[in-house]
mmCIF file of C-alpha atoms in Angstrom:
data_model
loop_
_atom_site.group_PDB
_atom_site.id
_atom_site.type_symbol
_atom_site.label_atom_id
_atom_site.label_comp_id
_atom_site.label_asym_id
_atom_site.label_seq_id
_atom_site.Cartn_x
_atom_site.Cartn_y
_atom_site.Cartn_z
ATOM 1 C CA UNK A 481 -57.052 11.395 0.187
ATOM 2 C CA UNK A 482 -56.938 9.178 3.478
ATOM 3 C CA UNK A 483 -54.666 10.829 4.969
ATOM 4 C CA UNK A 484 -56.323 14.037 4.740
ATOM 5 C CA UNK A 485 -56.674 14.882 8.743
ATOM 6 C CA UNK A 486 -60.107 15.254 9.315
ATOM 7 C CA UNK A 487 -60.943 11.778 7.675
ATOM 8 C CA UNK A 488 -60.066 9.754 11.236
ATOM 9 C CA UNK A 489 -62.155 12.417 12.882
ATOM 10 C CA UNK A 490 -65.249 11.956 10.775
ATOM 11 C CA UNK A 491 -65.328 8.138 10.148
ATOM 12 C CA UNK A 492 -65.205 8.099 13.891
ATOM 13 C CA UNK A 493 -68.189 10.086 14.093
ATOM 14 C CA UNK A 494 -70.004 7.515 12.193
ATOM 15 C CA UNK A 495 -70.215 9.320 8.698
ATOM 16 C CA UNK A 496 -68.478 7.507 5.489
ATOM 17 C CA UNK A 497 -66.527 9.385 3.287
ATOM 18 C CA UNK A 498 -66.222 10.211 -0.386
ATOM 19 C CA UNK A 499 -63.400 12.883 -1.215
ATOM 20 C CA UNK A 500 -63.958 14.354 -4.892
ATOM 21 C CA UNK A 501 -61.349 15.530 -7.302
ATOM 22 C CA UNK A 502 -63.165 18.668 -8.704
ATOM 23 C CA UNK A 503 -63.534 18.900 -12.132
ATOM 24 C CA UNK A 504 -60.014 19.878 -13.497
ATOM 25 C CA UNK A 505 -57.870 18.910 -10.457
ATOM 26 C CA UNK A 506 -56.482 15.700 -9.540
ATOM 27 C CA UNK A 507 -57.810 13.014 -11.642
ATOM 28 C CA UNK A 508 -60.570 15.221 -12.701
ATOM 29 C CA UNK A 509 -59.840 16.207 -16.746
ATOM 30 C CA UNK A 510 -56.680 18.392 -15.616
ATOM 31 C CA UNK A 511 -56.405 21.589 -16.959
ATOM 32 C CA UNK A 512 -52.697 22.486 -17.915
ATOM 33 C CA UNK A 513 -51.997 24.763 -20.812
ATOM 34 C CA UNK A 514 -51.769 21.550 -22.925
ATOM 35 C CA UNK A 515 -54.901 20.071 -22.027
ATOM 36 C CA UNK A 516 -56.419 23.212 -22.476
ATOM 37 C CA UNK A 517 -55.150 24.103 -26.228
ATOM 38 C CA UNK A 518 -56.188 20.350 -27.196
ATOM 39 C CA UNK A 519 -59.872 22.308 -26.935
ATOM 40 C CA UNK A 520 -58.731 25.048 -29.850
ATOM 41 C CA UNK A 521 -58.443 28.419 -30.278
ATOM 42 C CA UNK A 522 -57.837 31.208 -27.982
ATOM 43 C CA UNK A 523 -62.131 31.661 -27.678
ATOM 44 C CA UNK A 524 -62.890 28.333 -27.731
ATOM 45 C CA UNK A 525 -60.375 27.670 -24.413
ATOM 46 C CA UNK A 526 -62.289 30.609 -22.641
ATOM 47 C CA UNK A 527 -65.398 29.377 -23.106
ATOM 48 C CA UNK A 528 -64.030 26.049 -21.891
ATOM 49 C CA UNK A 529 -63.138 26.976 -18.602
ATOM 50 C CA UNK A 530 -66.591 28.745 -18.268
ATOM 51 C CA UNK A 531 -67.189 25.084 -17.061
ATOM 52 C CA UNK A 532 -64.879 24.756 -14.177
ATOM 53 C CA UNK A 533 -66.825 27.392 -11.559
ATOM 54 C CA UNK A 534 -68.690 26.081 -8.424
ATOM 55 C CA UNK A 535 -72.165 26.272 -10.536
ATOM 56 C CA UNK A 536 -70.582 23.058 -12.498
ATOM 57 C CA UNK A 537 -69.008 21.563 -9.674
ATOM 58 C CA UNK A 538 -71.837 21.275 -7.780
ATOM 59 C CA UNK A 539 -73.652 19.842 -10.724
ATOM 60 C CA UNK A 540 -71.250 16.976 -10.785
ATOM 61 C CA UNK A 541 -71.868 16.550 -7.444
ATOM 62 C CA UNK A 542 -75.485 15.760 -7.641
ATOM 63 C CA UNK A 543 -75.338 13.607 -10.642
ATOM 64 C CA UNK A 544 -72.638 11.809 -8.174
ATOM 65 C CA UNK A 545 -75.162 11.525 -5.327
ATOM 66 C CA UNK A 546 -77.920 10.360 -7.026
ATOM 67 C CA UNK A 547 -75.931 7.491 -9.136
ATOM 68 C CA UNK A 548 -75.023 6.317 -5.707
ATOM 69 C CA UNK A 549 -77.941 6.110 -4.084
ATOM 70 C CA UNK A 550 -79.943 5.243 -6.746
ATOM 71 C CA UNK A 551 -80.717 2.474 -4.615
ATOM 72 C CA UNK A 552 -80.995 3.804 -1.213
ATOM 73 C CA UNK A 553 -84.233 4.159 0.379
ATOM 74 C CA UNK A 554 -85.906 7.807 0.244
ATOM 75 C CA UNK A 555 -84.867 8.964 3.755
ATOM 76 C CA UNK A 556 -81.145 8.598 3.128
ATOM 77 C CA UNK A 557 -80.532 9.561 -0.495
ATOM 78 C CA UNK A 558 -79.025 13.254 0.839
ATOM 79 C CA UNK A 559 -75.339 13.488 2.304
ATOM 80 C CA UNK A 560 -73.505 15.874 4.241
ATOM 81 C CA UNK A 561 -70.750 17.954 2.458
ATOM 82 C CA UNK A 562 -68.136 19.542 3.715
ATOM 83 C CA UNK A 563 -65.869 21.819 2.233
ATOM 84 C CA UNK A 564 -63.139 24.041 2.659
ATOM 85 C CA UNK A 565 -62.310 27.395 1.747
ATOM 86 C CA UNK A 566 -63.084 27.739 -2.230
ATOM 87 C CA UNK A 567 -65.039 24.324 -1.215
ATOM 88 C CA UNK A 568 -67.559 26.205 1.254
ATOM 89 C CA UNK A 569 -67.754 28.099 -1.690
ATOM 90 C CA UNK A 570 -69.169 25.322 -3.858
ATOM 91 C CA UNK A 571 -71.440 23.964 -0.903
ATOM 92 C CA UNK A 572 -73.273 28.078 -1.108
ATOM 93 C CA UNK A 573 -73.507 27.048 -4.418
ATOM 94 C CA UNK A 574 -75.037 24.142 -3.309
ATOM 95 C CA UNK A 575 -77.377 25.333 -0.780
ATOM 96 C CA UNK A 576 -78.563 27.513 -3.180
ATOM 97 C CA UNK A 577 -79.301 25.887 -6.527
ATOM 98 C CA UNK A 578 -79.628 21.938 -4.819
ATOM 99 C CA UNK A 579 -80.693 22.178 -1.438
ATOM 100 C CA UNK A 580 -82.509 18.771 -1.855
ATOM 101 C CA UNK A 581 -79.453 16.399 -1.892
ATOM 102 C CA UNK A 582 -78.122 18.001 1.183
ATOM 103 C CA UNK A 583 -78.461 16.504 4.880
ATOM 104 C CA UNK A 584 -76.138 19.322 6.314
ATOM 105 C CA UNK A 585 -73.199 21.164 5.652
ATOM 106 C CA UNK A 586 -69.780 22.145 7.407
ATOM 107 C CA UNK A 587 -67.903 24.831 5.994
ATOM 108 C CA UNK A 588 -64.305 25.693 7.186
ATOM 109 C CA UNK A 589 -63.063 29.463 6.306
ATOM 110 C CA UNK A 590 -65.777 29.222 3.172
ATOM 111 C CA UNK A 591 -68.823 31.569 3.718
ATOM 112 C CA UNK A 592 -68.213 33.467 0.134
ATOM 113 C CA UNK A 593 -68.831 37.279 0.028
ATOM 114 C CA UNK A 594 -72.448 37.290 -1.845
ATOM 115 C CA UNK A 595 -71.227 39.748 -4.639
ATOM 116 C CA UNK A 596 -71.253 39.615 -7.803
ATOM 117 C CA UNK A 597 -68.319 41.805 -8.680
ATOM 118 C CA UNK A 598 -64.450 41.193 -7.082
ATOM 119 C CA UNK A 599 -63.539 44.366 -6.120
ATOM 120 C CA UNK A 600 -65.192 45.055 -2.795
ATOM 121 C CA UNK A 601 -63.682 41.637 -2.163
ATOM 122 C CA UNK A 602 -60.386 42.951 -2.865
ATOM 123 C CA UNK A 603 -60.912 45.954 -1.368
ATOM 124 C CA UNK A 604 -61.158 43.881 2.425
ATOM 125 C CA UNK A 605 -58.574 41.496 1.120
ATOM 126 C CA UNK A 606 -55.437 44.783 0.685
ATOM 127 C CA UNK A 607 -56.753 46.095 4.192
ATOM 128 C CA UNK A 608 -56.216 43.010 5.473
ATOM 129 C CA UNK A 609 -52.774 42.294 3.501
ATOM 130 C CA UNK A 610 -51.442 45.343 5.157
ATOM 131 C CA UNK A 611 -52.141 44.315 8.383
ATOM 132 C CA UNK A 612 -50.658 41.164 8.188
ATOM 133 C CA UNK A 613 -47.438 43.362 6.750
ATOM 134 C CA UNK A 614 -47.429 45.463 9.264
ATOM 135 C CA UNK A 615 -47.433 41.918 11.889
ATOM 136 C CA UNK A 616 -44.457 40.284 9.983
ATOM 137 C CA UNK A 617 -42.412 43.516 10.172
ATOM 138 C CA UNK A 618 -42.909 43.726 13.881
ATOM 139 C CA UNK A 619 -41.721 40.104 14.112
ATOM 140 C CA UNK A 620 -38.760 40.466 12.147
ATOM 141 C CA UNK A 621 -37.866 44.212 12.029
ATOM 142 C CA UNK A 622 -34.451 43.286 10.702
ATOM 143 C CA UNK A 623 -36.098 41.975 7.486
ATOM 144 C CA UNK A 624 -37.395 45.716 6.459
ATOM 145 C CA UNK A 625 -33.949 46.244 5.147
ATOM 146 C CA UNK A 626 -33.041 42.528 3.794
ATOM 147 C CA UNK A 627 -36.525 43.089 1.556
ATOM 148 C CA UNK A 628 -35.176 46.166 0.442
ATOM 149 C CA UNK A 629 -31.770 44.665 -0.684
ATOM 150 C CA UNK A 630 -33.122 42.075 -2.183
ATOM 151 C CA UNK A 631 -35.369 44.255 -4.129
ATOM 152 C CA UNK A 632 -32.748 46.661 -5.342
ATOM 153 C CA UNK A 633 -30.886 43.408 -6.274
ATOM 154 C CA UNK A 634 -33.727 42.202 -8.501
ATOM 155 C CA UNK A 635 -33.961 45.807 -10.195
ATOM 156 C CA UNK A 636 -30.212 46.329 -10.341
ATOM 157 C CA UNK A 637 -29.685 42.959 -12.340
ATOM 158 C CA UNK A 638 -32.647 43.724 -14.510
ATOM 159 C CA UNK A 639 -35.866 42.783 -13.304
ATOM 160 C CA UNK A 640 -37.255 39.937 -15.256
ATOM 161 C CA UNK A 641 -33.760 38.211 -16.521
ATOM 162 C CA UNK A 642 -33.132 35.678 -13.345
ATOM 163 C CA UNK A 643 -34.045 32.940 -14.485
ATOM 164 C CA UNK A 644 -35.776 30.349 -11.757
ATOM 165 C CA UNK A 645 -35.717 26.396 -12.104
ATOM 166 C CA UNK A 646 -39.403 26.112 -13.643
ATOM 167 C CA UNK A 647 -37.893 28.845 -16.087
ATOM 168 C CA UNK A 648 -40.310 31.255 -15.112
ATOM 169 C CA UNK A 649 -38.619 34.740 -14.627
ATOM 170 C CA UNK A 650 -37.826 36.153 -11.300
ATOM 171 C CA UNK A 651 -39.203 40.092 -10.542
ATOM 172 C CA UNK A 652 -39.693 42.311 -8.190
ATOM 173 C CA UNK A 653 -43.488 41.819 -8.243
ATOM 174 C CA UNK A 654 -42.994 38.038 -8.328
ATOM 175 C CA UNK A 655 -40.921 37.859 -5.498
ATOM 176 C CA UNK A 656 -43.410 39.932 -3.004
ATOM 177 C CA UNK A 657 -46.119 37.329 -3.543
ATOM 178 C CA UNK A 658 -44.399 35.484 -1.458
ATOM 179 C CA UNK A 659 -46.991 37.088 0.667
ATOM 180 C CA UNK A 660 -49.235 34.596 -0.084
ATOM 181 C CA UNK A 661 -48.115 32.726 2.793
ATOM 182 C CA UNK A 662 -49.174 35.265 5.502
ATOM 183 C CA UNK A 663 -52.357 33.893 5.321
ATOM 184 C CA UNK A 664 -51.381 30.242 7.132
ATOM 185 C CA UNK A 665 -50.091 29.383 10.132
ATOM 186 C CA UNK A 666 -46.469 29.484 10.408
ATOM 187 C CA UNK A 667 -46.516 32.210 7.245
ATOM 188 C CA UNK A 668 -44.427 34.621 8.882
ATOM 189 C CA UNK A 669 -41.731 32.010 9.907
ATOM 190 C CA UNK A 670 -41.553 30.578 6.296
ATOM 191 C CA UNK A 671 -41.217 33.822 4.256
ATOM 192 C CA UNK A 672 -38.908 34.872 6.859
ATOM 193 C CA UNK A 673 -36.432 31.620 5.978
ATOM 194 C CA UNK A 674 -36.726 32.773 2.482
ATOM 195 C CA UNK A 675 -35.649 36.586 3.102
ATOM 196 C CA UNK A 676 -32.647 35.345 5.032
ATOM 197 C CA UNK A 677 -31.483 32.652 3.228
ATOM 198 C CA UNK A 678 -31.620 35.230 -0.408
ATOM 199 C CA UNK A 679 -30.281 38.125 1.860
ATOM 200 C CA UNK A 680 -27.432 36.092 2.845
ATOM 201 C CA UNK A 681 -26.818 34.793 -0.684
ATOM 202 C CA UNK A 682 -26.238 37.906 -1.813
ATOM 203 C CA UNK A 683 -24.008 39.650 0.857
ATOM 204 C CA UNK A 684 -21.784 36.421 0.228
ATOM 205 C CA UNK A 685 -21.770 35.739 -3.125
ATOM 206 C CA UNK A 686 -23.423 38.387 -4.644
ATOM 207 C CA UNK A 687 -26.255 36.438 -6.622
ATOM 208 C CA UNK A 688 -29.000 33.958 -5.588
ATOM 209 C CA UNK A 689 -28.145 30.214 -5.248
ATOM 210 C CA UNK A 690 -29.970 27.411 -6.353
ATOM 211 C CA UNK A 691 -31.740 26.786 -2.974
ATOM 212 C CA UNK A 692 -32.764 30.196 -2.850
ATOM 213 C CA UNK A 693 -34.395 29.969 -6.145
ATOM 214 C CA UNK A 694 -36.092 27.100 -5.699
ATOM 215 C CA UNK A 695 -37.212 27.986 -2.452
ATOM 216 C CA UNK A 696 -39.350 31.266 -4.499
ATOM 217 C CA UNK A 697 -40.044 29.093 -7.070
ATOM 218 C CA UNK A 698 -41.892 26.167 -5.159
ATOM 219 C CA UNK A 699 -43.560 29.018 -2.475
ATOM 220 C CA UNK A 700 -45.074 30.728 -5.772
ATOM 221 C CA UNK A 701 -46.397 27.594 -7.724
ATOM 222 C CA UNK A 702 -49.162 28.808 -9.571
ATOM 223 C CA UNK A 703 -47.141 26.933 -12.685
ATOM 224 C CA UNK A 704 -49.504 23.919 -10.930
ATOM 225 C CA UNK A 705 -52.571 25.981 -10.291
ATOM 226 C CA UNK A 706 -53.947 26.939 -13.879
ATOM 227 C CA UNK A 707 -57.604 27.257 -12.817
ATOM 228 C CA UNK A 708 -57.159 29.010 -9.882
ATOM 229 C CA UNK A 709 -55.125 31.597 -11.387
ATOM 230 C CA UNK A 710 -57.473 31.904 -14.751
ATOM 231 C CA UNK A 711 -60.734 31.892 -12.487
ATOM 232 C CA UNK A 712 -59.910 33.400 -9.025
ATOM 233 C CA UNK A 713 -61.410 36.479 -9.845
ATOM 234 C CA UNK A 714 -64.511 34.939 -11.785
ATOM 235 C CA UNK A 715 -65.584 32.932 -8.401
ATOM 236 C CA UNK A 716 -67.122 36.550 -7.648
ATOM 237 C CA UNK A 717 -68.801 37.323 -10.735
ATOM 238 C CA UNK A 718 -72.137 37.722 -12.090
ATOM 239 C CA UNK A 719 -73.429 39.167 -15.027
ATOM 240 C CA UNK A 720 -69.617 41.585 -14.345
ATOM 241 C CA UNK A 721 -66.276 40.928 -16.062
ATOM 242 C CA UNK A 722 -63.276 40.797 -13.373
ATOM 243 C CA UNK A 723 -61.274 43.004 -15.451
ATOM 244 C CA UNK A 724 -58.072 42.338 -13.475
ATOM 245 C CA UNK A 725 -59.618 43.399 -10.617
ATOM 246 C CA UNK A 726 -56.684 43.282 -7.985
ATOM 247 C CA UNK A 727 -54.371 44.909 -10.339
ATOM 248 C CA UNK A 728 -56.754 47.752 -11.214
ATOM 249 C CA UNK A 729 -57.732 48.341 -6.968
ATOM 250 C CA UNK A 730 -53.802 48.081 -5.805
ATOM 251 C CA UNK A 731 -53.513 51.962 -6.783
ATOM 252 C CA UNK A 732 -55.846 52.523 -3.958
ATOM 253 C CA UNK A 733 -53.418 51.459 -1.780
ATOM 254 C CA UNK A 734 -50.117 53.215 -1.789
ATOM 255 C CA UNK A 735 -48.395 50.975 0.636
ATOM 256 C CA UNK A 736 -48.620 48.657 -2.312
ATOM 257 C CA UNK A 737 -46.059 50.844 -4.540
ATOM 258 C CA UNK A 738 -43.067 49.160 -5.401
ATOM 259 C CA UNK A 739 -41.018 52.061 -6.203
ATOM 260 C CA UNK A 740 -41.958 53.874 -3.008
ATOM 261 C CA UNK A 741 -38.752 55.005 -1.008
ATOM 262 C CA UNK A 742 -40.388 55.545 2.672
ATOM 263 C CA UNK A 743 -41.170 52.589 5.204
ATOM 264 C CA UNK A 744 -40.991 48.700 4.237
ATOM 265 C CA UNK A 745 -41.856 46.957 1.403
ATOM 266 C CA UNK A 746 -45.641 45.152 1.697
ATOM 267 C CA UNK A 747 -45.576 41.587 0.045
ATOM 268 C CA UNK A 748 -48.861 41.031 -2.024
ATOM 269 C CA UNK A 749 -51.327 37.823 -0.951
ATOM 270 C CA UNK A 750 -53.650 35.924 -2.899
ATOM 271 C CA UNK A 751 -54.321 38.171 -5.274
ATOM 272 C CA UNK A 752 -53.999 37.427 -9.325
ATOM 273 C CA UNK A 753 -52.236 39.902 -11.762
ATOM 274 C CA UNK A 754 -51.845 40.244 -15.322
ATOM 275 C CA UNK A 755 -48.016 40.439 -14.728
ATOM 276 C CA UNK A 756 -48.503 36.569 -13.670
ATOM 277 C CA UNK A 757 -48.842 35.647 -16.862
ATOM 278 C CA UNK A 758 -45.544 36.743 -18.085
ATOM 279 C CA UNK A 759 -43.526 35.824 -14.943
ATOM 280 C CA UNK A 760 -44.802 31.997 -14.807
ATOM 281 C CA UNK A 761 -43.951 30.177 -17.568
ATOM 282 C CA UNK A 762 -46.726 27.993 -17.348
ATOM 283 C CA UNK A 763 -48.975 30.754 -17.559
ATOM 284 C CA UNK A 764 -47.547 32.602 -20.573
ATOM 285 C CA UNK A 765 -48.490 29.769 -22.647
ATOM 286 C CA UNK A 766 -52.333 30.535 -21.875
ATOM 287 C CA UNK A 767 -51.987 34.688 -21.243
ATOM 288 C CA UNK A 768 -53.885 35.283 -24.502
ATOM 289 C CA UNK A 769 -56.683 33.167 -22.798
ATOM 290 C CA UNK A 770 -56.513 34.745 -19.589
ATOM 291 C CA UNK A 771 -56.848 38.184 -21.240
ATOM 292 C CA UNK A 772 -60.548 36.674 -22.871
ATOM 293 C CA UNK A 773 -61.436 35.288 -19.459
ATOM 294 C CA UNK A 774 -60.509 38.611 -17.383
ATOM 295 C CA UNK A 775 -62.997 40.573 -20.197
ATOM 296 C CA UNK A 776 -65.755 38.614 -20.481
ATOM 297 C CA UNK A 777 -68.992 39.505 -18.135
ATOM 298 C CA UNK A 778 -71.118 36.581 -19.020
ATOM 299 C CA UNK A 779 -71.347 34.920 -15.735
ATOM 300 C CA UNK A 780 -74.050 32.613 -14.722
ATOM 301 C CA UNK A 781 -75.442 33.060 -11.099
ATOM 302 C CA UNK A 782 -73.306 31.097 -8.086
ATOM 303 C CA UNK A 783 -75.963 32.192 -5.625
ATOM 304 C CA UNK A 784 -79.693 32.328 -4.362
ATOM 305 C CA UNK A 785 -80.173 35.095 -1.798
ATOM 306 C CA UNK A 786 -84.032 34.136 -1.655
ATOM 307 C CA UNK A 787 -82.914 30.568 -1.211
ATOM 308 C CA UNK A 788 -80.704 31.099 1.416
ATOM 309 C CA UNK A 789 -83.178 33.327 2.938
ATOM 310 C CA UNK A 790 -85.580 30.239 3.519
ATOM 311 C CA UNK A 791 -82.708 28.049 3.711
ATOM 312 C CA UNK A 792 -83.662 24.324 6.081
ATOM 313 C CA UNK A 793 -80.322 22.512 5.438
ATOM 314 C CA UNK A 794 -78.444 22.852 9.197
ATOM 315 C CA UNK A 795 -75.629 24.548 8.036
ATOM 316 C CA UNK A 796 -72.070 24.629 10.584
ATOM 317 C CA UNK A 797 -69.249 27.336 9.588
ATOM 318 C CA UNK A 798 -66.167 28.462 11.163
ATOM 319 C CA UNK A 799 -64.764 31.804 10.521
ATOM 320 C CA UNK A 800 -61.679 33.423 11.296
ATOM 321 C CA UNK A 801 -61.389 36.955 12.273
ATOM 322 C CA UNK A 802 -57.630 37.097 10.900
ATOM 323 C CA UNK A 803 -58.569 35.471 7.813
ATOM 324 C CA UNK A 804 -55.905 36.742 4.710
ATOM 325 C CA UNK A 805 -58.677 34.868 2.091
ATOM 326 C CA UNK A 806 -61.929 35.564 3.037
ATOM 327 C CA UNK A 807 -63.070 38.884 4.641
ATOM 328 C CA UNK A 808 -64.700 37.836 8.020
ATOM 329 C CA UNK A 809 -66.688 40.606 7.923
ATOM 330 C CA UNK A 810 -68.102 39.382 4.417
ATOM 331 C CA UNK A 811 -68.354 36.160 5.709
ATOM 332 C CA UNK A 812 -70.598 37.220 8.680
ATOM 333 C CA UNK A 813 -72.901 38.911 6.401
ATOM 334 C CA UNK A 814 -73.348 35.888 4.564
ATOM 335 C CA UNK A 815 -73.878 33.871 7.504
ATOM 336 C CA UNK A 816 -76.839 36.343 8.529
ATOM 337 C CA UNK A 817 -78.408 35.674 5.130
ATOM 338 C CA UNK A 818 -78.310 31.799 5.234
ATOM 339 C CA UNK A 819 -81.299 31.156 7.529
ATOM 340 C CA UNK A 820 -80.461 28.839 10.562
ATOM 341 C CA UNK A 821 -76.360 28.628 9.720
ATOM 342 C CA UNK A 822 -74.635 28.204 12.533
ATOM 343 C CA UNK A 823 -70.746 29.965 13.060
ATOM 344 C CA UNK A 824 -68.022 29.429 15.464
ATOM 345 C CA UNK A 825 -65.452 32.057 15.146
ATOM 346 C CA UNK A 826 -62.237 32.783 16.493
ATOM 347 C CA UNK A 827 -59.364 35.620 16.344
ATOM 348 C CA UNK A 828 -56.466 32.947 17.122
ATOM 349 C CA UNK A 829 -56.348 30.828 14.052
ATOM 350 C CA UNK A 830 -55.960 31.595 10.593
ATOM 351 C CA UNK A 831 -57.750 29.966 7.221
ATOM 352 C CA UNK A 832 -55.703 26.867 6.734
ATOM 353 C CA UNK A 833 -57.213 26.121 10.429
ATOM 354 C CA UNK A 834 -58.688 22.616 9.240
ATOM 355 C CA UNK A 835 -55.626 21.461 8.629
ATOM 356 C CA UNK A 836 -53.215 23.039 10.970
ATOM 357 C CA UNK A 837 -55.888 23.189 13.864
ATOM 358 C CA UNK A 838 -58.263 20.191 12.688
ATOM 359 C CA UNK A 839 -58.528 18.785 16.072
ATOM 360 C CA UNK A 840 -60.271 21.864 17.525
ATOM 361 C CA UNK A 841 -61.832 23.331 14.578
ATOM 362 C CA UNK A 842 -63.776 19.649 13.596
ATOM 363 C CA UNK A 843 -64.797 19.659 17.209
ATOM 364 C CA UNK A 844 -66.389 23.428 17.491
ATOM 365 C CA UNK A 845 -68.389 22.601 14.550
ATOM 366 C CA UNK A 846 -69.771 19.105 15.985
ATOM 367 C CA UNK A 847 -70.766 21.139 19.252
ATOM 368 C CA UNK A 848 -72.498 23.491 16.685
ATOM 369 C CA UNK A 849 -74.545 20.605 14.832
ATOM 370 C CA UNK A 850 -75.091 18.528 18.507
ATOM 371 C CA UNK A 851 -76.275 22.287 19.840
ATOM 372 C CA UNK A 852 -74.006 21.598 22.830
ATOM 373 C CA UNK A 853 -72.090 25.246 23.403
ATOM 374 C CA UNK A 854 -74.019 25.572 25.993
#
């Protein structure tokens, strides 16, 4: 993780640096669908991954801290975190539940929605899906109609029986979660060299080549992503099953219909769908398990509001208005409830900011911890 590029940044602001794996990524006990049925049955896998939510991770974080500075004097046993995204997540969690290990915190795109049920989460997330639609149509207009060919393609050939290189199956639904990629910085561009690249495959040979395929298949790669797409919807629970709670909420929002036959197509973002687990061929191996996870309402808390009310850990956020992940106007209202956090915000950069803006977004949250804005 050297190269990640804020580490330069901060080891020339005098901190050190320890990047963690997070239990069940990286090096971290993996979770795959093998490693996962090594555990047992169906139940016994559900429970399992009970164990991977920020509540654990932060856990491991302390035990972490504390067998490293064991030795340290008393006045320097606490370190600054910093986390990104589902990682300002975990440092919430943090703030909450072990506020005594922390010196400070920096969170990039990461002040969570304090609820403890996914759907008004999801309800932001469409409205903001739409919009960021609506801003790729308007930048390539032409692509209304290559969607919509490529579409009727997909249904004409029988949706379900292309067959992509990780053998998952390619659908209609599949294929507009390519809108997943709104959400970054260049987003628009790189869907866009999908669209064309498939619509020209099949005016000219009248099927999808190889390099088209793979192109949808490495832009949808939640084959890799297990966790994430088991326990996206759990990060927002509490004492509330998820119940599939994208898939149930998308009715709400017609512009979502497949099958509708006036204006464009909308792509889907981050959300998770049952369907997933029959499309990804990955994920069919652990469906059954996914099913128990999505039904299950026995979720420990992830957050304090009292503790963040009396928070004293300097806490420095950023927060971006045309966030595609996290509401902004969520994330402001958890800012106001974490006492003394600190938030730079900004309408002209997106949630992968750290890494495709880190220069500018590491600095705006140094001038919010050195209290130099002004």
């Amino acid at each position: 993780m050297d190269h990640y590029p804020w580490t330069q940044t901060v080891l020339d602001r005098g901190y050190q640096l320890l990047y963690l794996d997070q239990r069940g990524t990286g090096l971290s006990t993996p979770v795959t669908a093998s490693t996962l049925q090594m555990r047992g049955y169906n139940d016994v896998q559900a429970k399992y991954l009970k164990l991977y939510r920020a509540d654990s991770i932060v856990k491991d974080c302390e035990a972490i801290r504390m067998a490293l500075t064991a030795d340290y004097p008393d006045g320097k046993k606490k370190w600054s975190i910093m986390g990104q995204s589902f990682g300002g997540f975990c440092s919430i969690t943090y703030l909450s539940f072990h506020p005594e290990g922390l010196r400070e915190a920096f969170l990039f795109g990461g002040l969570q929605p304090l609820l403890k049920s996914p759907d008004e989460v999801y309800r932001k997330l469409y409205q903001k899906v739409a919009q960021r639609n609506e801003a790729y149509y308007v930048k390539y207009p032409e692509d209304v109609d290559r969607v919509k060919a490529i579409m009727n393609f997909l249904k004409r050939f029988g949706d379900g029986k292309i067959k992509l290189p990780s053998e998952g199956t390619l659908t209609r639904r599949r294929f507009r979660q390519l809108g997943i990629m709104f959400g970054f910085h260049g987003g628009l561009d790189a869907i866009h060299d999908i669209i064309l690249r498939a619509s020209c495959d099949i005016e000219a040979f009248g099927h999808l080549t190889r390099g088209s395929l793979s192109a949808v298949d490495n832009a949808t790669g939640f084959d890799d992503h297990l966790i994430y797409s088991i326990l996206h919807e759990p990060i927002y629970c509490e004492g509330n099953a998820p119940n599939w709670s994208a898939h149930r909420l998308m009715e709400e929002y017609p512009a979502f219909d497949l099958d509708k036959t006036d204006g464009p197509i909308y792509f889907t973002g981050e959300m998770i769908y049952p369907s997933m687990f029959e499309d990804y061929a990955e994920l069919r191996k652990v469906q059954d398990v996914a099913e128990l996870v999505a039904s299950d309402a026995d979720w420990n808390p992830l957050f304090d509001e009292q503790q963040l009310a009396k928070n004293e850990v300097p806490v420095y956020a950023a927060s971006y208005v045309e966030d595609m992940y996290v509401d902004f106007d969520l994330s402001m209202d958890t800012a106001r409830k974490i006492k003394g956090c600190k938030v730079f915000t900004t309408n002209v950069m997106f949630h992968d900011a750290i890494r495709s803006k880190m220069d500018e977004v590491v600095k705006q949250a140094f001038a919010l911890r050195d209290d130099v804005l002004d």
